[in-house]
JSON list of C-alpha atoms and ligand atoms in Angstrom, two decimals:
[
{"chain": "A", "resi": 18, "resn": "UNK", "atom": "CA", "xyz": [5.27, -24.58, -1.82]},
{"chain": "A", "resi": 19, "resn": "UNK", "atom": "CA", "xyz": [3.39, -24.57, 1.50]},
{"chain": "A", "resi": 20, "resn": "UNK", "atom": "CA", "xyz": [5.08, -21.96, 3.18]},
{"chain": "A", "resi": 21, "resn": "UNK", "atom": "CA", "xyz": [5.03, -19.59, -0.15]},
{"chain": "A", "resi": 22, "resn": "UNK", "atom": "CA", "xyz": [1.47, -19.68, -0.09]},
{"chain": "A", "resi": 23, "resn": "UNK", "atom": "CA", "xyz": [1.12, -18.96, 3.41]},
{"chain": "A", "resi": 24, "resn": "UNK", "atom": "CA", "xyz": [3.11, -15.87, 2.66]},
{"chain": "A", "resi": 25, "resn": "UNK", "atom": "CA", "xyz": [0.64, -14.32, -0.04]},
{"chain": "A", "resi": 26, "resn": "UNK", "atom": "CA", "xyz": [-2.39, -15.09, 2.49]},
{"chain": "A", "resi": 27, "resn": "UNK", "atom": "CA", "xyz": [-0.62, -13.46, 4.69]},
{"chain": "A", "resi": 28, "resn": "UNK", "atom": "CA", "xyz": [0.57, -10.35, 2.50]},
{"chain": "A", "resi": 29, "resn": "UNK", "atom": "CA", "xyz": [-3.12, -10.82, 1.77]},
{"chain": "A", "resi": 30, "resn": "UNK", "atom": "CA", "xyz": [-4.45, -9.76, 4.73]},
{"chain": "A", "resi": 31, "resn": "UNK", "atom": "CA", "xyz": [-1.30, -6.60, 4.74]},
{"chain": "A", "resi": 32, "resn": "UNK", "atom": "CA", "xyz": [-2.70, -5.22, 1.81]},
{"chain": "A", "resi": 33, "resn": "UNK", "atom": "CA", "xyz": [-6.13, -4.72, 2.81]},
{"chain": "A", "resi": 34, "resn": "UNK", "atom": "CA", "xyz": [-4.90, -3.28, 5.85]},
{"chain": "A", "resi": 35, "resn": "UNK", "atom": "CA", "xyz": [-3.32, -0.92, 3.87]},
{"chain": "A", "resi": 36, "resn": "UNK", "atom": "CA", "xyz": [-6.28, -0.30, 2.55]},
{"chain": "A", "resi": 37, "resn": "UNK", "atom": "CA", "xyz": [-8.18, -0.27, 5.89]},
{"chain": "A", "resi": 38, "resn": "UNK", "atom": "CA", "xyz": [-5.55, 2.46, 7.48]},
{"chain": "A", "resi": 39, "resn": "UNK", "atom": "CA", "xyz": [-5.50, 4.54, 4.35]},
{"chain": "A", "resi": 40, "resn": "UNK", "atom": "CA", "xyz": [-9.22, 4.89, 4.61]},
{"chain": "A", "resi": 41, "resn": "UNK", "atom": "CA", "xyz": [-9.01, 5.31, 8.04]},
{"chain": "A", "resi": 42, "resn": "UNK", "atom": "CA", "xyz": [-6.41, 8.49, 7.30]},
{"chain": "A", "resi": 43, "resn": "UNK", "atom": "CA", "xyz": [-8.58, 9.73, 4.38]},
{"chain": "A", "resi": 44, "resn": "UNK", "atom": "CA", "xyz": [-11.37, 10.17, 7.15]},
{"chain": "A", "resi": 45, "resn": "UNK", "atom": "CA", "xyz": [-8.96, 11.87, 9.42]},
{"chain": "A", "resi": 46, "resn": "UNK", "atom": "CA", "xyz": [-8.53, 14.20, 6.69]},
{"chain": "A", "resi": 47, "resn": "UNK", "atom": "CA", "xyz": [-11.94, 15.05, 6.15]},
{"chain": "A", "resi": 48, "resn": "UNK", "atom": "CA", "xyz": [-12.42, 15.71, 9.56]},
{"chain": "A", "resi": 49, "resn": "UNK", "atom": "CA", "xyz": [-9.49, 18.30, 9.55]},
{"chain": "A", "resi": 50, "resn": "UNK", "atom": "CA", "xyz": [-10.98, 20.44, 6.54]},
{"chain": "A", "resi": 51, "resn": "UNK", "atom": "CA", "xyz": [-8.15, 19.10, 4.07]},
{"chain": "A", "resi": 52, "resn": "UNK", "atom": "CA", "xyz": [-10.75, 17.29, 0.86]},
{"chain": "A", "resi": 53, "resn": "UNK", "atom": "CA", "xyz": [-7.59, 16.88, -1.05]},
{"chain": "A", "resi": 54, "resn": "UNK", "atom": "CA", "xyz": [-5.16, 14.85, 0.96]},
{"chain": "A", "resi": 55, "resn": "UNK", "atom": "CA", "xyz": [-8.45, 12.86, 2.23]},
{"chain": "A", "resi": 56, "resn": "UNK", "atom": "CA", "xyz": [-9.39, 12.43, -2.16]},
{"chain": "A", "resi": 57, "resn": "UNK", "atom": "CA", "xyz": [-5.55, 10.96, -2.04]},
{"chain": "A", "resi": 58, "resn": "UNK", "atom": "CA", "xyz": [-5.57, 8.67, 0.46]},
{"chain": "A", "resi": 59, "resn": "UNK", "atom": "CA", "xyz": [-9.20, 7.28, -0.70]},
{"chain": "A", "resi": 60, "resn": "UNK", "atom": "CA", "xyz": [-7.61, 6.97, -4.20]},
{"chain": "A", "resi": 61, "resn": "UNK", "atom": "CA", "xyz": [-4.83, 5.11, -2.45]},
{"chain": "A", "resi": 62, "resn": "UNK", "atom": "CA", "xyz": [-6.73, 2.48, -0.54]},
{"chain": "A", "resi": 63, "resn": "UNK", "atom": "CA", "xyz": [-8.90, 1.66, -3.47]},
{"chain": "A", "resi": 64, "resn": "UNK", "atom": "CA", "xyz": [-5.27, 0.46, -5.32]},
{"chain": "A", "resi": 65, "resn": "UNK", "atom": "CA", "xyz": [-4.45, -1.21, -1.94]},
{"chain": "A", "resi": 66, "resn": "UNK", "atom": "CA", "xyz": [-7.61, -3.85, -2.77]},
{"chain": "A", "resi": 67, "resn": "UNK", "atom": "CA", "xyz": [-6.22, -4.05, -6.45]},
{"chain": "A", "resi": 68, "resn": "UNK", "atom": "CA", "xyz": [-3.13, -4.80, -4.79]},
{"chain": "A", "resi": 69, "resn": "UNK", "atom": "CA", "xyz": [-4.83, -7.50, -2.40]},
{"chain": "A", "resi": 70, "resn": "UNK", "atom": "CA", "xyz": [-7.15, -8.78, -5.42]},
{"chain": "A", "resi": 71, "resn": "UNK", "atom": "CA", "xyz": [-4.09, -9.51, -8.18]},
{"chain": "A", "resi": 72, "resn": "UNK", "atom": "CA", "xyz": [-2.28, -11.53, -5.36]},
{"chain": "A", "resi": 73, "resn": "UNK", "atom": "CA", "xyz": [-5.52, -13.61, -4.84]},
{"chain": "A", "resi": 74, "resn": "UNK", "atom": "CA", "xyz": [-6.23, -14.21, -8.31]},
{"chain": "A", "resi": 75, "resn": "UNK", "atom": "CA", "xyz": [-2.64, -15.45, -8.63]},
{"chain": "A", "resi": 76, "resn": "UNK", "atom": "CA", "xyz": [-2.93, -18.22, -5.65]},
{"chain": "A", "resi": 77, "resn": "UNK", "atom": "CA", "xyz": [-6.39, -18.97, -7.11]},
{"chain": "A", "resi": 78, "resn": "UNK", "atom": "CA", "xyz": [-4.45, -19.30, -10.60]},
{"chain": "A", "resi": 79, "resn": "UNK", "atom": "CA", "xyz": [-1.67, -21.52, -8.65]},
{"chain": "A", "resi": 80, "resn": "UNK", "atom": "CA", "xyz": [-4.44, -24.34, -7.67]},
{"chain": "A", "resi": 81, "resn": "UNK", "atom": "CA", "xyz": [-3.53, -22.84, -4.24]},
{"chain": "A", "resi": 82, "resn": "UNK", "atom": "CA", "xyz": [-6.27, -22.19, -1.42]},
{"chain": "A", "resi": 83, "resn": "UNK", "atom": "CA", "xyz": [-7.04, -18.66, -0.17]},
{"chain": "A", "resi": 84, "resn": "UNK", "atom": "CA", "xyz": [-7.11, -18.09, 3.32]},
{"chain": "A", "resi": 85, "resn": "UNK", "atom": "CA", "xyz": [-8.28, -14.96, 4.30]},
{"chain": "A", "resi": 86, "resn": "UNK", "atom": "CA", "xyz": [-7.03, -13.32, 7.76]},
{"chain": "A", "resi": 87, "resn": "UNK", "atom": "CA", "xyz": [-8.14, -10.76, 10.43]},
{"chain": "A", "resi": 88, "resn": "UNK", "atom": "CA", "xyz": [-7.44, -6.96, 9.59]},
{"chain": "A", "resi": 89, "resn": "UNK", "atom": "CA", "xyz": [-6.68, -5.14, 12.22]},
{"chain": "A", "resi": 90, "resn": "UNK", "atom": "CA", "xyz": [-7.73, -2.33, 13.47]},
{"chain": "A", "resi": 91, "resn": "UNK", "atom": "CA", "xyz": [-5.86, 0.96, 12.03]},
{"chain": "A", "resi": 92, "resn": "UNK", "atom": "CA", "xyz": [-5.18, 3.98, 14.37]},
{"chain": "A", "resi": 93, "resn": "UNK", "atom": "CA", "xyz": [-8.17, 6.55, 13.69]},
{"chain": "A", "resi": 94, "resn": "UNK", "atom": "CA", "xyz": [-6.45, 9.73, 14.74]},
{"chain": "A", "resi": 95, "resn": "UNK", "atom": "CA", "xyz": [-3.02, 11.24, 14.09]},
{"chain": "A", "resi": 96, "resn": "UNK", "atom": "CA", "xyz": [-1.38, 14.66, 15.34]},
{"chain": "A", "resi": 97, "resn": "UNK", "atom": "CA", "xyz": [-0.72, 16.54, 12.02]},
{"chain": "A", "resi": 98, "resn": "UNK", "atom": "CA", "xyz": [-1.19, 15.80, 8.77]},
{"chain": "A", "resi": 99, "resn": "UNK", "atom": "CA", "xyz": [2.62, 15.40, 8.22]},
{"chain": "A", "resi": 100, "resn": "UNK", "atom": "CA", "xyz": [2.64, 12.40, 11.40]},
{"chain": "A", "resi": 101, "resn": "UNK", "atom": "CA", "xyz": [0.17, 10.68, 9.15]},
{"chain": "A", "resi": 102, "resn": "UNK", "atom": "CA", "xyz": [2.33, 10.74, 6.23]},
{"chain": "A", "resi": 103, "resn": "UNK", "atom": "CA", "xyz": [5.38, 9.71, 8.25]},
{"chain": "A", "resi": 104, "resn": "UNK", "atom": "CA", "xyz": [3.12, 6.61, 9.62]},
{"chain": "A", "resi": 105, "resn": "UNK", "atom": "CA", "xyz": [2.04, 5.64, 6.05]},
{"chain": "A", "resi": 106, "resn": "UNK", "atom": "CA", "xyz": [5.66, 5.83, 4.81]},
{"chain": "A", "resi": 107, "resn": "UNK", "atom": "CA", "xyz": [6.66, 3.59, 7.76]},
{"chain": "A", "resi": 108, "resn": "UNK", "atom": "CA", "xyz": [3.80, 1.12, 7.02]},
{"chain": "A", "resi": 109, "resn": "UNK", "atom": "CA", "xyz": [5.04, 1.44, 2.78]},
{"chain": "A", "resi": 110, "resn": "UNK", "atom": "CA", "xyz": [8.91, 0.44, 4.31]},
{"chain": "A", "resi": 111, "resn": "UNK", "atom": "CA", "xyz": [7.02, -2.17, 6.09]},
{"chain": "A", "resi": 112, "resn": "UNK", "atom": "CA", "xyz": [5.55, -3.84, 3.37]},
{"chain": "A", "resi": 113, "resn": "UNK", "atom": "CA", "xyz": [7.85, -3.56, 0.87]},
{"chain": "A", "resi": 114, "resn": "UNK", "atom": "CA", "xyz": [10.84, -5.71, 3.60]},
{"chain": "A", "resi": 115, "resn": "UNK", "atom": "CA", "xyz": [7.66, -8.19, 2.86]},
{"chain": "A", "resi": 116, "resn": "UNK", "atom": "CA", "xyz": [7.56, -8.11, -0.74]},
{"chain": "A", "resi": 117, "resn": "UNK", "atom": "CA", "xyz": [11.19, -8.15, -0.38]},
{"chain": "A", "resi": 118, "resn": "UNK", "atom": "CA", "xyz": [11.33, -11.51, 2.44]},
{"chain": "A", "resi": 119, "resn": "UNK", "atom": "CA", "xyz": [8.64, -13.19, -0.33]},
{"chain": "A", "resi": 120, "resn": "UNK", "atom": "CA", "xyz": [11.14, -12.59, -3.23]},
{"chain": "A", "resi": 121, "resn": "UNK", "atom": "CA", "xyz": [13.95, -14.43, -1.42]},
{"chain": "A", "resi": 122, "resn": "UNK", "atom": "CA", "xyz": [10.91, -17.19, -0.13]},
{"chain": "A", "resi": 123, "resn": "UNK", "atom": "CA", "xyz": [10.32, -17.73, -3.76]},
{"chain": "A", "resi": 124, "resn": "UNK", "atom": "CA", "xyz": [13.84, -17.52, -4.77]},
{"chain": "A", "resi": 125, "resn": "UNK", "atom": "CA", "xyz": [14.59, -20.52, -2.06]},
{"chain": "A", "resi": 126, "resn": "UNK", "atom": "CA", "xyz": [11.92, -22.36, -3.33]},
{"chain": "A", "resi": 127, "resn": "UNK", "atom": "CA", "xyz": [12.87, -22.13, -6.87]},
{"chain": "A", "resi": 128, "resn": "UNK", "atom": "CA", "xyz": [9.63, -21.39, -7.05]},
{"chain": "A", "resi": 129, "resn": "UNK", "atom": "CA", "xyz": [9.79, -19.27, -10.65]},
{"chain": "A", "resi": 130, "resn": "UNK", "atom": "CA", "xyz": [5.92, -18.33, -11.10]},
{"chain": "A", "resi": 131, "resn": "UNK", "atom": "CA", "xyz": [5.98, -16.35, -7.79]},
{"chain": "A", "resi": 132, "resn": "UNK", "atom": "CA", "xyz": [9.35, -14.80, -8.86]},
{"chain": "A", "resi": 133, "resn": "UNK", "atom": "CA", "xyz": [7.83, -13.14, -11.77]},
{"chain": "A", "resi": 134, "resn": "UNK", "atom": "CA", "xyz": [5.09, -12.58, -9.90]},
{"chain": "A", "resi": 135, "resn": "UNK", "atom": "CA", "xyz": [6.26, -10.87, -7.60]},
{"chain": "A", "resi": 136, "resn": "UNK", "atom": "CA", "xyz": [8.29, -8.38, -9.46]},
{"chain": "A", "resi": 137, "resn": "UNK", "atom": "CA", "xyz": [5.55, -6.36, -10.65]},
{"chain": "A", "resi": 138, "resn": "UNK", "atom": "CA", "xyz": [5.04, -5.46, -6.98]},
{"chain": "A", "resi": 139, "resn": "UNK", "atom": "CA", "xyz": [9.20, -5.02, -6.16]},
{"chain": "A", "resi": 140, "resn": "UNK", "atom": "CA", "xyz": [8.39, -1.97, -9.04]},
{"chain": "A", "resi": 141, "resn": "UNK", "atom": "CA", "xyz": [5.39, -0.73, -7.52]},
{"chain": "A", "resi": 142, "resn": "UNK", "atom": "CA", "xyz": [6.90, -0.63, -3.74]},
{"chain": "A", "resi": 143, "resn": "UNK", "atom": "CA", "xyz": [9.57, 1.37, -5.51]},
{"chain": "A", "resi": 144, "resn": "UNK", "atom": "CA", "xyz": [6.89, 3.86, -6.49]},
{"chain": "A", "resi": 145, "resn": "UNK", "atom": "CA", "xyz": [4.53, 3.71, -3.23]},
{"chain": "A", "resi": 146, "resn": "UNK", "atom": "CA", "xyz": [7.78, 4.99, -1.15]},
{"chain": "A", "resi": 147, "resn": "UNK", "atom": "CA", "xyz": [8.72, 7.68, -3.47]},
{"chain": "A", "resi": 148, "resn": "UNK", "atom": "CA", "xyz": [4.60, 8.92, -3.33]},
{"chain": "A", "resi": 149, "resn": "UNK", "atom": "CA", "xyz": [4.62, 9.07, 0.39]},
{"chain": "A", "resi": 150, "resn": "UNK", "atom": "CA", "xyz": [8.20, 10.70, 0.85]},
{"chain": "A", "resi": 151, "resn": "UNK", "atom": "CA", "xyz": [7.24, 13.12, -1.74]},
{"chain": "A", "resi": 152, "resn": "UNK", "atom": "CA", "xyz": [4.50, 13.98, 0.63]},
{"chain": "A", "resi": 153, "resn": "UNK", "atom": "CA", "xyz": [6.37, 14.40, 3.90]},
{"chain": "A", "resi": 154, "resn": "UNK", "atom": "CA", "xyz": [9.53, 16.23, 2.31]},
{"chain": "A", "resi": 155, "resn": "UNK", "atom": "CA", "xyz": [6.95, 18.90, 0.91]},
{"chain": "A", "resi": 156, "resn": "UNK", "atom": "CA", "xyz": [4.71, 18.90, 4.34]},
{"chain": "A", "resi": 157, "resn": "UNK", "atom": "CA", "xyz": [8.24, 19.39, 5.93]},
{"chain": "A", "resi": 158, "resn": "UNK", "atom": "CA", "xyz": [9.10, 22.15, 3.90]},
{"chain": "A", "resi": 159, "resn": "UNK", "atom": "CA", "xyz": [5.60, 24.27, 4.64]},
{"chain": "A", "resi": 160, "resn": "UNK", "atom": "CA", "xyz": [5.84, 23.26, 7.92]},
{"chain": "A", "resi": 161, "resn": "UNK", "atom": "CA", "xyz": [2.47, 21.93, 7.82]},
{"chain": "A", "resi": 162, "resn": "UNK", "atom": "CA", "xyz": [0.80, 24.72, 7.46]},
{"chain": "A", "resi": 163, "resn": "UNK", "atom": "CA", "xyz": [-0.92, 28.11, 5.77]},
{"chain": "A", "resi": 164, "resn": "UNK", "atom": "CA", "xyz": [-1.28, 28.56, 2.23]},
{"chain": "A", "resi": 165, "resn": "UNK", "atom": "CA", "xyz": [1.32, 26.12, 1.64]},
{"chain": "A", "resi": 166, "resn": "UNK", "atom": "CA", "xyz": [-0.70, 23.28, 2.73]},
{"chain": "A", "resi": 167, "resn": "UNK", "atom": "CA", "xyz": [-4.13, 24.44, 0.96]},
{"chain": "A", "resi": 168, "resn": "UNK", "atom": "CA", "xyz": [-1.85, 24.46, -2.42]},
{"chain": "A", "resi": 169, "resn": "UNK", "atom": "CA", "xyz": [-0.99, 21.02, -1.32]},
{"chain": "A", "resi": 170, "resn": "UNK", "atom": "CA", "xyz": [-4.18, 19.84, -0.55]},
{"chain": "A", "resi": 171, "resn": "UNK", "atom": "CA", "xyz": [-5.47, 21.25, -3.41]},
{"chain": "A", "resi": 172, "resn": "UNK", "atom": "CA", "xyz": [-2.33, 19.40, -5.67]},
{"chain": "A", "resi": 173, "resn": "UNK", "atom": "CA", "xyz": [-2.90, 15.93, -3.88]},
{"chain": "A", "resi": 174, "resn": "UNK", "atom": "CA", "xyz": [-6.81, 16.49, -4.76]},
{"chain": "A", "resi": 175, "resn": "UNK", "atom": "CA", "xyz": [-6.20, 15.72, -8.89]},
{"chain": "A", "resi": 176, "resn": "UNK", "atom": "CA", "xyz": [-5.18, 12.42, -7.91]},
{"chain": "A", "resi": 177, "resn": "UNK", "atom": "CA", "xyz": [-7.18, 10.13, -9.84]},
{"chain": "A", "resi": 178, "resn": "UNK", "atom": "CA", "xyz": [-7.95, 6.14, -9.33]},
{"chain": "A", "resi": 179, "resn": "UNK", "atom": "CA", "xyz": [-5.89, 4.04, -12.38]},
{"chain": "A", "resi": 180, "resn": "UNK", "atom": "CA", "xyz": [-6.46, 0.60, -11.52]},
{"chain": "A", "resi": 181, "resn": "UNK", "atom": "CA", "xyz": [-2.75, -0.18, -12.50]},
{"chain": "A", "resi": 182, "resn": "UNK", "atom": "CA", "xyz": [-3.11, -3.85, -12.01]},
{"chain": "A", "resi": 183, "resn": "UNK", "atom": "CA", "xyz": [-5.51, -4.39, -15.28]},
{"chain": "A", "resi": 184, "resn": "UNK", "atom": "CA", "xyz": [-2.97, -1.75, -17.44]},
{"chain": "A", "resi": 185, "resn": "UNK", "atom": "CA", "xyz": [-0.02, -3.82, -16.59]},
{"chain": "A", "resi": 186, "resn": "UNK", "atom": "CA", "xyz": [0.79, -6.78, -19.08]},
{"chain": "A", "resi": 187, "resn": "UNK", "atom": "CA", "xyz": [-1.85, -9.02, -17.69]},
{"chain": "B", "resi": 295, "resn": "LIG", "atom": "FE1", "xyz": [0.13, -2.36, -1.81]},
{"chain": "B", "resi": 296, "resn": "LIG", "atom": "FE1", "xyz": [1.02, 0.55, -0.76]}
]
């Protein structure tokens, strides 16, 4: 169970990262007069912690011992809005091959709890990609620019903070 645990300390420390370069992103977007996309990417690094928070109140719930990690540090500047998109989807691909590697961990192990566990966030990875590529197909199709991209920012600005952890079935 050793190296299972080691996993979600781990994945741990990538979620509030995610957190840490979303943040980092929403600032970028302040700084380049969009309000919107930066409201967006706020909204998304506050779910990154919820993300972070339900996996360490499940190894707490294990009897297993939280170690937290070092967060890097994110990238603070980007060259478009639509290369910051790209990034996040990369970084969304890049955690969910985690989720994905902790699945067959747990599946190895025969470790059931973390299985089930686990699946909740299989579901939401589905959902993270599909958010971002949304983004970057539509930034793509205004070119990243003009009105198109103030009706975007403006779209992206309604975005409000659901904490979906605490309306799932826990
Ligand atoms: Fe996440
Ligand atoms: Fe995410």
């Amino acid at each position: 169970m050793r190296k299972m645990f080691d996993s979600f300390n781990e994945q741990i420390k990538n979620e509030f990262y995610s957190a840490y370069m979303y943040l980092s992103m929403s600032a970028y977007f302040s700084d380049t007069g969009l309000p919107g996309f930066a409201s967006w990417m706020r909204v998304q690094a506050k779910e990154e912690v919820t993300h972070a928070t339900k996996m360490y109140d499940f190894v707490l719930a294990r009897g297993a011992r939280i170690t937290l990690k070092a967060i890097d540090t994110p990238p603070s500047t980007w060259q478009n809005p639509l290369a910051v998109m790209e990034a996040a989807l990369k970084h969304e691909q890049f955690v969910t091959k985690s989720i994905n590697d902790m699945t067959d961990l747990a599946i190895k192990e025969k470790d059931h709890a973390s299985r089930n566990f686990l699946v909740w966030f299989v579901d939401e990875q589905v959902e993270e990609e599909q958010s971002f590529g949304d983004i970057v197909n539509a930034l793509k199709l205004i070119k990243n620019e003009g009105q198109g991209l103030l009706i975007l920012d403006r779209e992206l600005g309604a975005r409000t903070f659901v904490d979906e952890t605490q309306t799932a079935a826990d």
